[in-house]
């Protein structure tokens, strides 16, 4: 079974600084997708970024970027120019439903990020 | 605007009672999912469905049941057999492309059983 590990339960950063959240996963499959989701205090789950394992280029969405290291099975999220609105729980997720066609994601336990003024 | 509606936002029940959580989507998505969220546990998959009248068990299906009579609706019943039903429940959907498609989530239902 696939597992996703987020080793940082909590992190804090000051506004305008850069922070990196860690995620590692375990799988024997070759093609899969990785995601970062954000859950602010409203508890609405919001997709931050998606990465396909076959693509070597790291995904980027505005201030959010990933460092995808396939051999090391690592998928970290970098948030640049942190804003107060980035305060949220961040979940790393893995999808290997290549044979089933489903997007049944396996989630890590999350990292709570607090951005302070 | 399209989206996923979960109702109610908060639900309180007595132990031993079954309770049904509603999930409706107007995104025209084929696949729908139920996840359970507990503090410090991340999200865990309960049930999922790709087409009407078909669904599969996820990692923690015991004590839960679902139905998929309409494409737009995927209600979850928490039965009295569920040992620890108090949790935050999230419904999600994705397009038929399935694998790799991002999940779109509802706002969740907080269930408290006493």
PDB file of C-alpha atoms in Angstrom:
ATOM      1  CA  UNK A   1       0.000   0.000   0.000  1.00  0.00           C
ATOM      2  CA  UNK A   2       1.087   3.509  -0.731  1.00  0.00           C
ATOM      3  CA  UNK A   3       1.978   5.780   2.156  1.00  0.00           C
ATOM      4  CA  UNK A   4       2.506   9.515   2.351  1.00  0.00           C
ATOM      5  CA  UNK A   5       4.581  11.054   5.129  1.00  0.00           C
ATOM      6  CA  UNK A   6       4.657  14.668   6.175  1.00  0.00           C
ATOM      7  CA  UNK A   7       7.287  14.927   8.867  1.00  0.00           C
ATOM      8  CA  UNK A   8       6.534  18.502   9.964  1.00  0.00           C
ATOM      9  CA  UNK A   9       3.306  18.716  12.000  1.00  0.00           C
ATOM     10  CA  UNK A  10       3.652  22.490  12.358  1.00  0.00           C
ATOM     11  CA  UNK A  11       5.684  25.242  10.766  1.00  0.00           C
ATOM     12  CA  UNK A  12       5.750  28.992  11.053  1.00  0.00           C
ATOM     13  CA  UNK A  13       7.032  31.716   8.805  1.00  0.00           C
ATOM     14  CA  UNK A  14       6.947  35.468   8.716  1.00  0.00           C
ATOM     15  CA  UNK A  15       5.128  37.372   6.044  1.00  0.00           C
ATOM     16  CA  UNK A  16       7.113  37.818   2.798  1.00  0.00           C
ATOM     17  CA  UNK A  17       9.519  35.012   3.655  1.00  0.00           C
ATOM     18  CA  UNK A  18       9.892  31.655   1.925  1.00  0.00           C
ATOM     19  CA  UNK A  19       8.986  28.330   3.491  1.00  0.00           C
ATOM     20  CA  UNK A  20       9.313  24.725   2.334  1.00  0.00           C
ATOM     21  CA  UNK A  21       7.015  21.910   3.414  1.00  0.00           C
ATOM     22  CA  UNK A  22       8.283  18.352   3.143  1.00  0.00           C
ATOM     23  CA  UNK A  23       6.566  15.252   1.821  1.00  0.00           C
ATOM     24  CA  UNK A  24       7.828  11.767   1.106  1.00  0.00           C
ATOM     25  CA  UNK A  25       5.912   8.816  -0.266  1.00  0.00           C
ATOM     26  CA  UNK A  26       6.346   5.153  -0.805  1.00  0.00           C
ATOM     27  CA  UNK A  27       5.257   3.324  -3.939  1.00  0.00           C
ATOM     28  CA  UNK A  28       6.418   0.647  -6.332  1.00  0.00           C
ATOM     29  CA  UNK A  29       4.512   2.147  -9.256  1.00  0.00           C
ATOM     30  CA  UNK A  30       6.127   4.146 -12.013  1.00  0.00           C
ATOM     31  CA  UNK A  31       3.328   6.456 -13.081  1.00  0.00           C
ATOM     32  CA  UNK A  32       1.366   8.451 -10.578  1.00  0.00           C
ATOM     33  CA  UNK A  33       0.284  11.934  -9.592  1.00  0.00           C
ATOM     34  CA  UNK A  34       1.165  14.013  -6.566  1.00  0.00           C
ATOM     35  CA  UNK A  35      -0.843  16.885  -5.168  1.00  0.00           C
ATOM     36  CA  UNK A  36      -0.669  19.566  -2.543  1.00  0.00           C
ATOM     37  CA  UNK A  37      -3.961  20.679  -1.036  1.00  0.00           C
ATOM     38  CA  UNK A  38      -4.521  23.583   1.321  1.00  0.00           C
ATOM     39  CA  UNK A  39      -7.174  23.650   4.066  1.00  0.00           C
ATOM     40  CA  UNK A  40      -7.611  27.101   5.621  1.00  0.00           C
ATOM     41  CA  UNK A  41      -9.603  27.673   8.833  1.00  0.00           C
ATOM     42  CA  UNK A  42     -12.807  27.561   6.754  1.00  0.00           C
ATOM     43  CA  UNK A  43     -11.942  23.841   6.221  1.00  0.00           C
ATOM     44  CA  UNK A  44     -12.529  24.101   2.481  1.00  0.00           C
ATOM     45  CA  UNK A  45      -9.988  21.889   0.674  1.00  0.00           C
ATOM     46  CA  UNK A  46      -8.277  23.821  -2.118  1.00  0.00           C
ATOM     47  CA  UNK A  47      -5.960  22.361  -4.747  1.00  0.00           C
ATOM     48  CA  UNK A  48      -2.607  24.134  -4.689  1.00  0.00           C
ATOM     49  CA  UNK A  49      -0.549  22.231  -7.235  1.00  0.00           C
ATOM     50  CA  UNK A  50      -0.355  18.932  -9.155  1.00  0.00           C
ATOM     51  CA  UNK A  51       2.634  17.016 -10.489  1.00  0.00           C
ATOM     52  CA  UNK A  52       2.689  14.035 -12.840  1.00  0.00           C
ATOM     53  CA  UNK A  53       5.479  11.583 -12.114  1.00  0.00           C
ATOM     54  CA  UNK A  54       6.461  11.302 -15.790  1.00  0.00           C
ATOM     55  CA  UNK A  55       7.148  15.017 -16.053  1.00  0.00           C
ATOM     56  CA  UNK A  56      10.614  15.946 -14.900  1.00  0.00           C
ATOM     57  CA  UNK A  57       9.859  19.638 -14.829  1.00  0.00           C
ATOM     58  CA  UNK A  58       8.714  20.839 -11.437  1.00  0.00           C
ATOM     59  CA  UNK A  59       5.203  22.266 -11.345  1.00  0.00           C
ATOM     60  CA  UNK A  60       4.711  25.939 -10.499  1.00  0.00           C
ATOM     61  CA  UNK A  61       1.594  27.958  -9.685  1.00  0.00           C
ATOM     62  CA  UNK A  62       2.357  31.613  -8.970  1.00  0.00           C
ATOM     63  CA  UNK A  63       4.075  31.720  -5.558  1.00  0.00           C
ATOM     64  CA  UNK A  64       3.849  27.953  -5.107  1.00  0.00           C
ATOM     65  CA  UNK A  65       6.366  25.543  -6.576  1.00  0.00           C
ATOM     66  CA  UNK A  66       7.431  21.984  -5.938  1.00  0.00           C
ATOM     67  CA  UNK A  67      10.715  20.152  -5.801  1.00  0.00           C
ATOM     68  CA  UNK A  68       9.935  16.694  -7.173  1.00  0.00           C
ATOM     69  CA  UNK A  69      12.678  14.137  -6.650  1.00  0.00           C
ATOM     70  CA  UNK A  70      11.342  10.884  -8.109  1.00  0.00           C
ATOM     71  CA  UNK A  71      14.271   8.685  -7.155  1.00  0.00           C
ATOM     72  CA  UNK A  72      14.162   9.918  -3.594  1.00  0.00           C
ATOM     73  CA  UNK A  73      10.327   9.796  -3.573  1.00  0.00           C
ATOM     74  CA  UNK A  74      10.221  13.331  -2.287  1.00  0.00           C
ATOM     75  CA  UNK A  75       7.729  16.065  -3.152  1.00  0.00           C
ATOM     76  CA  UNK A  76       8.276  19.295  -1.234  1.00  0.00           C
ATOM     77  CA  UNK A  77       6.229  22.476  -1.568  1.00  0.00           C
ATOM     78  CA  UNK A  78       7.878  25.877  -1.587  1.00  0.00           C
ATOM     79  CA  UNK A  79       5.831  28.962  -0.819  1.00  0.00           C
ATOM     80  CA  UNK A  80       7.520  32.210  -1.770  1.00  0.00           C
ATOM     81  CA  UNK A  81       6.582  35.666  -0.479  1.00  0.00           C
ATOM     82  CA  UNK A  82       4.345  34.136   2.198  1.00  0.00           C
ATOM     83  CA  UNK A  83       1.077  35.924   2.861  1.00  0.00           C
ATOM     84  CA  UNK A  84      -1.215  35.901   5.885  1.00  0.00           C
ATOM     85  CA  UNK A  85      -3.807  34.118   3.755  1.00  0.00           C
ATOM     86  CA  UNK A  86      -1.428  31.192   3.333  1.00  0.00           C
ATOM     87  CA  UNK A  87      -2.094  30.204   6.953  1.00  0.00           C
ATOM     88  CA  UNK A  88      -3.648  26.768   6.615  1.00  0.00           C
ATOM     89  CA  UNK A  89      -3.178  23.040   6.959  1.00  0.00           C
ATOM     90  CA  UNK A  90      -1.311  21.690   3.941  1.00  0.00           C
ATOM     91  CA  UNK A  91      -1.815  18.113   2.793  1.00  0.00           C
ATOM     92  CA  UNK A  92       0.372  16.166   0.440  1.00  0.00           C
ATOM     93  CA  UNK A  93      -1.531  13.516  -1.548  1.00  0.00           C
ATOM     94  CA  UNK A  94      -0.684  10.654  -3.890  1.00  0.00           C
ATOM     95  CA  UNK A  95      -2.760   9.061  -6.664  1.00  0.00           C
ATOM     96  CA  UNK A  96      -1.676   5.822  -8.273  1.00  0.00           C
ATOM     97  CA  UNK A  97      -4.997   4.670  -9.694  1.00  0.00           C
ATOM     98  CA  UNK A  98      -3.501   4.039 -13.120  1.00  0.00           C
ATOM     99  CA  UNK A  99      -5.236   0.690 -13.483  1.00  0.00           C
ATOM    100  CA  UNK A 100      -8.524   1.607 -11.906  1.00  0.00           C
ATOM    101  CA  UNK A 101      -8.959   5.027 -13.419  1.00  0.00           C
ATOM    102  CA  UNK A 102      -9.976   6.487 -10.117  1.00  0.00           C
ATOM    103  CA  UNK A 103      -8.589   9.536  -8.377  1.00  0.00           C
ATOM    104  CA  UNK A 104      -8.537   7.807  -5.007  1.00  0.00           C
ATOM    105  CA  UNK A 105      -5.996   9.944  -3.227  1.00  0.00           C
ATOM    106  CA  UNK A 106      -3.883   8.842  -0.289  1.00  0.00           C
ATOM    107  CA  UNK A 107      -3.218  11.787   2.005  1.00  0.00           C
ATOM    108  CA  UNK A 108      -0.473  12.591   4.449  1.00  0.00           C
ATOM    109  CA  UNK A 109      -1.365  13.758   7.955  1.00  0.00           C
ATOM    110  CA  UNK A 110      -0.783  17.393   7.114  1.00  0.00           C
ATOM    111  CA  UNK A 111       1.460  20.292   8.084  1.00  0.00           C
ATOM    112  CA  UNK A 112      -0.064  23.284   9.849  1.00  0.00           C
ATOM    113  CA  UNK A 113       1.529  26.456   8.484  1.00  0.00           C
ATOM    114  CA  UNK A 114       1.184  29.693  10.410  1.00  0.00           C
ATOM    115  CA  UNK A 115       2.158  32.929   8.673  1.00  0.00           C
ATOM    116  CA  UNK A 116       2.738  35.808  11.066  1.00  0.00           C
ATOM    117  CA  UNK A 117       3.021  39.545  10.369  1.00  0.00           C
TER     118      UNK A 117
ATOM    119  CA  UNK B   1     -21.509  28.501 -10.248  1.00  0.00           C
ATOM    120  CA  UNK B   2     -20.827  24.791 -10.173  1.00  0.00           C
ATOM    121  CA  UNK B   3     -19.785  23.118  -6.986  1.00  0.00           C
ATOM    122  CA  UNK B   4     -20.383  20.505  -4.323  1.00  0.00           C
ATOM    123  CA  UNK B   5     -22.920  21.085  -1.587  1.00  0.00           C
ATOM    124  CA  UNK B   6     -22.750  19.196   1.676  1.00  0.00           C
ATOM    125  CA  UNK B   7     -25.485  19.525   4.221  1.00  0.00           C
ATOM    126  CA  UNK B   8     -25.887  20.115   7.037  1.00  0.00           C
ATOM    127  CA  UNK B   9     -22.697  21.861   8.135  1.00  0.00           C
ATOM    128  CA  UNK B  10     -23.076  20.560  11.691  1.00  0.00           C
ATOM    129  CA  UNK B  11     -24.934  17.414  12.712  1.00  0.00           C
ATOM    130  CA  UNK B  12     -25.577  16.039  16.183  1.00  0.00           C
ATOM    131  CA  UNK B  13     -26.867  12.546  16.912  1.00  0.00           C
ATOM    132  CA  UNK B  14     -27.286  10.214  19.817  1.00  0.00           C
ATOM    133  CA  UNK B  15     -25.274   7.032  19.943  1.00  0.00           C
ATOM    134  CA  UNK B  16     -27.084   4.119  18.311  1.00  0.00           C
ATOM    135  CA  UNK B  17     -28.822   6.198  15.669  1.00  0.00           C
ATOM    136  CA  UNK B  18     -28.084   6.028  11.970  1.00  0.00           C
ATOM    137  CA  UNK B  19     -27.479   9.354  10.271  1.00  0.00           C
ATOM    138  CA  UNK B  20     -27.247  10.336   6.604  1.00  0.00           C
ATOM    139  CA  UNK B  21     -24.956  13.053   5.269  1.00  0.00           C
ATOM    140  CA  UNK B  22     -25.962  14.713   2.036  1.00  0.00           C
ATOM    141  CA  UNK B  23     -23.650  15.439  -0.908  1.00  0.00           C
ATOM    142  CA  UNK B  24     -24.857  17.013  -4.161  1.00  0.00           C
ATOM    143  CA  UNK B  25     -22.747  18.211  -7.089  1.00  0.00           C
ATOM    144  CA  UNK B  26     -23.601  20.163 -10.236  1.00  0.00           C
ATOM    145  CA  UNK B  27     -20.191  19.866 -11.867  1.00  0.00           C
ATOM    146  CA  UNK B  28     -21.339  16.997 -14.100  1.00  0.00           C
ATOM    147  CA  UNK B  29     -18.576  14.860 -12.628  1.00  0.00           C
ATOM    148  CA  UNK B  30     -18.861  11.111 -12.898  1.00  0.00           C
ATOM    149  CA  UNK B  31     -16.785  10.113  -9.880  1.00  0.00           C
ATOM    150  CA  UNK B  32     -17.622  10.941  -6.275  1.00  0.00           C
ATOM    151  CA  UNK B  33     -15.829  10.187  -3.020  1.00  0.00           C
ATOM    152  CA  UNK B  34     -16.288  10.332   0.736  1.00  0.00           C
ATOM    153  CA  UNK B  35     -13.394  11.064   3.058  1.00  0.00           C
ATOM    154  CA  UNK B  36     -13.200  11.203   6.820  1.00  0.00           C
ATOM    155  CA  UNK B  37     -10.913  13.678   8.577  1.00  0.00           C
ATOM    156  CA  UNK B  38      -9.789  13.300  12.189  1.00  0.00           C
ATOM    157  CA  UNK B  39      -7.298  15.551  14.000  1.00  0.00           C
ATOM    158  CA  UNK B  40      -3.746  14.480  13.209  1.00  0.00           C
ATOM    159  CA  UNK B  41      -4.924  11.752  10.808  1.00  0.00           C
ATOM    160  CA  UNK B  42      -5.219  13.453   7.466  1.00  0.00           C
ATOM    161  CA  UNK B  43      -8.034  12.303   5.176  1.00  0.00           C
ATOM    162  CA  UNK B  44      -9.052   8.679   4.873  1.00  0.00           C
ATOM    163  CA  UNK B  45     -11.179   7.250   2.062  1.00  0.00           C
ATOM    164  CA  UNK B  46     -14.527   5.719   3.026  1.00  0.00           C
ATOM    165  CA  UNK B  47     -16.321   4.981  -0.270  1.00  0.00           C
ATOM    166  CA  UNK B  48     -16.124   6.033  -3.884  1.00  0.00           C
ATOM    167  CA  UNK B  49     -18.267   5.725  -6.989  1.00  0.00           C
ATOM    168  CA  UNK B  50     -17.604   6.251 -10.679  1.00  0.00           C
ATOM    169  CA  UNK B  51     -21.046   5.618 -12.117  1.00  0.00           C
ATOM    170  CA  UNK B  52     -24.630   5.470 -10.997  1.00  0.00           C
ATOM    171  CA  UNK B  53     -25.568   2.349  -9.042  1.00  0.00           C
ATOM    172  CA  UNK B  54     -21.946   1.331  -8.574  1.00  0.00           C
ATOM    173  CA  UNK B  55     -19.571   2.066  -5.694  1.00  0.00           C
ATOM    174  CA  UNK B  56     -16.509   0.605  -4.016  1.00  0.00           C
ATOM    175  CA  UNK B  57     -15.260   0.432  -0.445  1.00  0.00           C
ATOM    176  CA  UNK B  58     -12.331   2.560   0.547  1.00  0.00           C
ATOM    177  CA  UNK B  59      -9.874   2.042   3.373  1.00  0.00           C
ATOM    178  CA  UNK B  60     -12.307   2.547   6.253  1.00  0.00           C
ATOM    179  CA  UNK B  61     -15.752   1.470   4.960  1.00  0.00           C
ATOM    180  CA  UNK B  62     -16.826  -0.495   8.035  1.00  0.00           C
ATOM    181  CA  UNK B  63     -19.855   1.053   9.687  1.00  0.00           C
ATOM    182  CA  UNK B  64     -20.728   3.190   6.651  1.00  0.00           C
ATOM    183  CA  UNK B  65     -22.997   2.760   3.645  1.00  0.00           C
ATOM    184  CA  UNK B  66     -23.618   4.768   0.479  1.00  0.00           C
ATOM    185  CA  UNK B  67     -25.933   4.897  -2.509  1.00  0.00           C
ATOM    186  CA  UNK B  68     -25.567   6.400  -5.977  1.00  0.00           C
ATOM    187  CA  UNK B  69     -29.044   6.556  -7.508  1.00  0.00           C
ATOM    188  CA  UNK B  70     -28.341   9.785  -9.365  1.00  0.00           C
ATOM    189  CA  UNK B  71     -25.163  11.139 -10.900  1.00  0.00           C
ATOM    190  CA  UNK B  72     -25.453  14.325  -8.851  1.00  0.00           C
ATOM    191  CA  UNK B  73     -25.961  12.728  -5.461  1.00  0.00           C
ATOM    192  CA  UNK B  74     -23.836  10.487  -3.233  1.00  0.00           C
ATOM    193  CA  UNK B  75     -25.257  10.332   0.311  1.00  0.00           C
ATOM    194  CA  UNK B  76     -23.316   8.692   3.124  1.00  0.00           C
ATOM    195  CA  UNK B  77     -25.022   6.874   5.988  1.00  0.00           C
ATOM    196  CA  UNK B  78     -23.139   6.516   9.235  1.00  0.00           C
ATOM    197  CA  UNK B  79     -24.602   3.475  10.930  1.00  0.00           C
ATOM    198  CA  UNK B  80     -24.689   2.532  14.583  1.00  0.00           C
ATOM    199  CA  UNK B  81     -21.998  -0.050  13.779  1.00  0.00           C
ATOM    200  CA  UNK B  82     -19.411   2.692  13.297  1.00  0.00           C
ATOM    201  CA  UNK B  83     -17.396   2.677  16.524  1.00  0.00           C
ATOM    202  CA  UNK B  84     -16.133   6.257  16.440  1.00  0.00           C
ATOM    203  CA  UNK B  85     -18.425   8.260  14.182  1.00  0.00           C
ATOM    204  CA  UNK B  86     -17.567  11.739  15.492  1.00  0.00           C
ATOM    205  CA  UNK B  87     -15.453  13.339  12.764  1.00  0.00           C
ATOM    206  CA  UNK B  88     -15.383  15.828   9.921  1.00  0.00           C
ATOM    207  CA  UNK B  89     -16.681  14.324   6.659  1.00  0.00           C
ATOM    208  CA  UNK B  90     -15.702  15.585   3.231  1.00  0.00           C
ATOM    209  CA  UNK B  91     -17.367  14.748  -0.060  1.00  0.00           C
ATOM    210  CA  UNK B  92     -15.450  15.176  -3.319  1.00  0.00           C
ATOM    211  CA  UNK B  93     -15.873  14.627  -7.043  1.00  0.00           C
ATOM    212  CA  UNK B  94     -13.669  14.311 -10.114  1.00  0.00           C
ATOM    213  CA  UNK B  95     -14.110  14.056 -13.873  1.00  0.00           C
ATOM    214  CA  UNK B  96     -14.325  10.746 -15.665  1.00  0.00           C
ATOM    215  CA  UNK B  97     -10.677  10.967 -16.590  1.00  0.00           C
ATOM    216  CA  UNK B  98     -10.299   9.581 -13.116  1.00  0.00           C
ATOM    217  CA  UNK B  99      -6.630   8.852 -12.629  1.00  0.00           C
ATOM    218  CA  UNK B 100      -4.786  12.066 -11.966  1.00  0.00           C
ATOM    219  CA  UNK B 101      -7.882  14.254 -12.012  1.00  0.00           C
ATOM    220  CA  UNK B 102      -7.914  16.700  -9.115  1.00  0.00           C
ATOM    221  CA  UNK B 103     -10.601  16.271  -6.515  1.00  0.00           C
ATOM    222  CA  UNK B 104     -13.106  19.043  -5.968  1.00  0.00           C
ATOM    223  CA  UNK B 105     -14.324  19.145  -2.375  1.00  0.00           C
ATOM    224  CA  UNK B 106     -17.455  20.257  -0.604  1.00  0.00           C
ATOM    225  CA  UNK B 107     -17.337  22.331   2.573  1.00  0.00           C
ATOM    226  CA  UNK B 108     -17.727  19.328   4.830  1.00  0.00           C
ATOM    227  CA  UNK B 109     -20.078  18.153   7.571  1.00  0.00           C
ATOM    228  CA  UNK B 110     -19.009  18.022  11.176  1.00  0.00           C
ATOM    229  CA  UNK B 111     -20.755  15.047  12.827  1.00  0.00           C
ATOM    230  CA  UNK B 112     -20.883  14.779  16.605  1.00  0.00           C
ATOM    231  CA  UNK B 113     -22.289  11.642  18.209  1.00  0.00           C
ATOM    232  CA  UNK B 114     -22.855  11.570  21.969  1.00  0.00           C
TER     233      UNK B 114
END
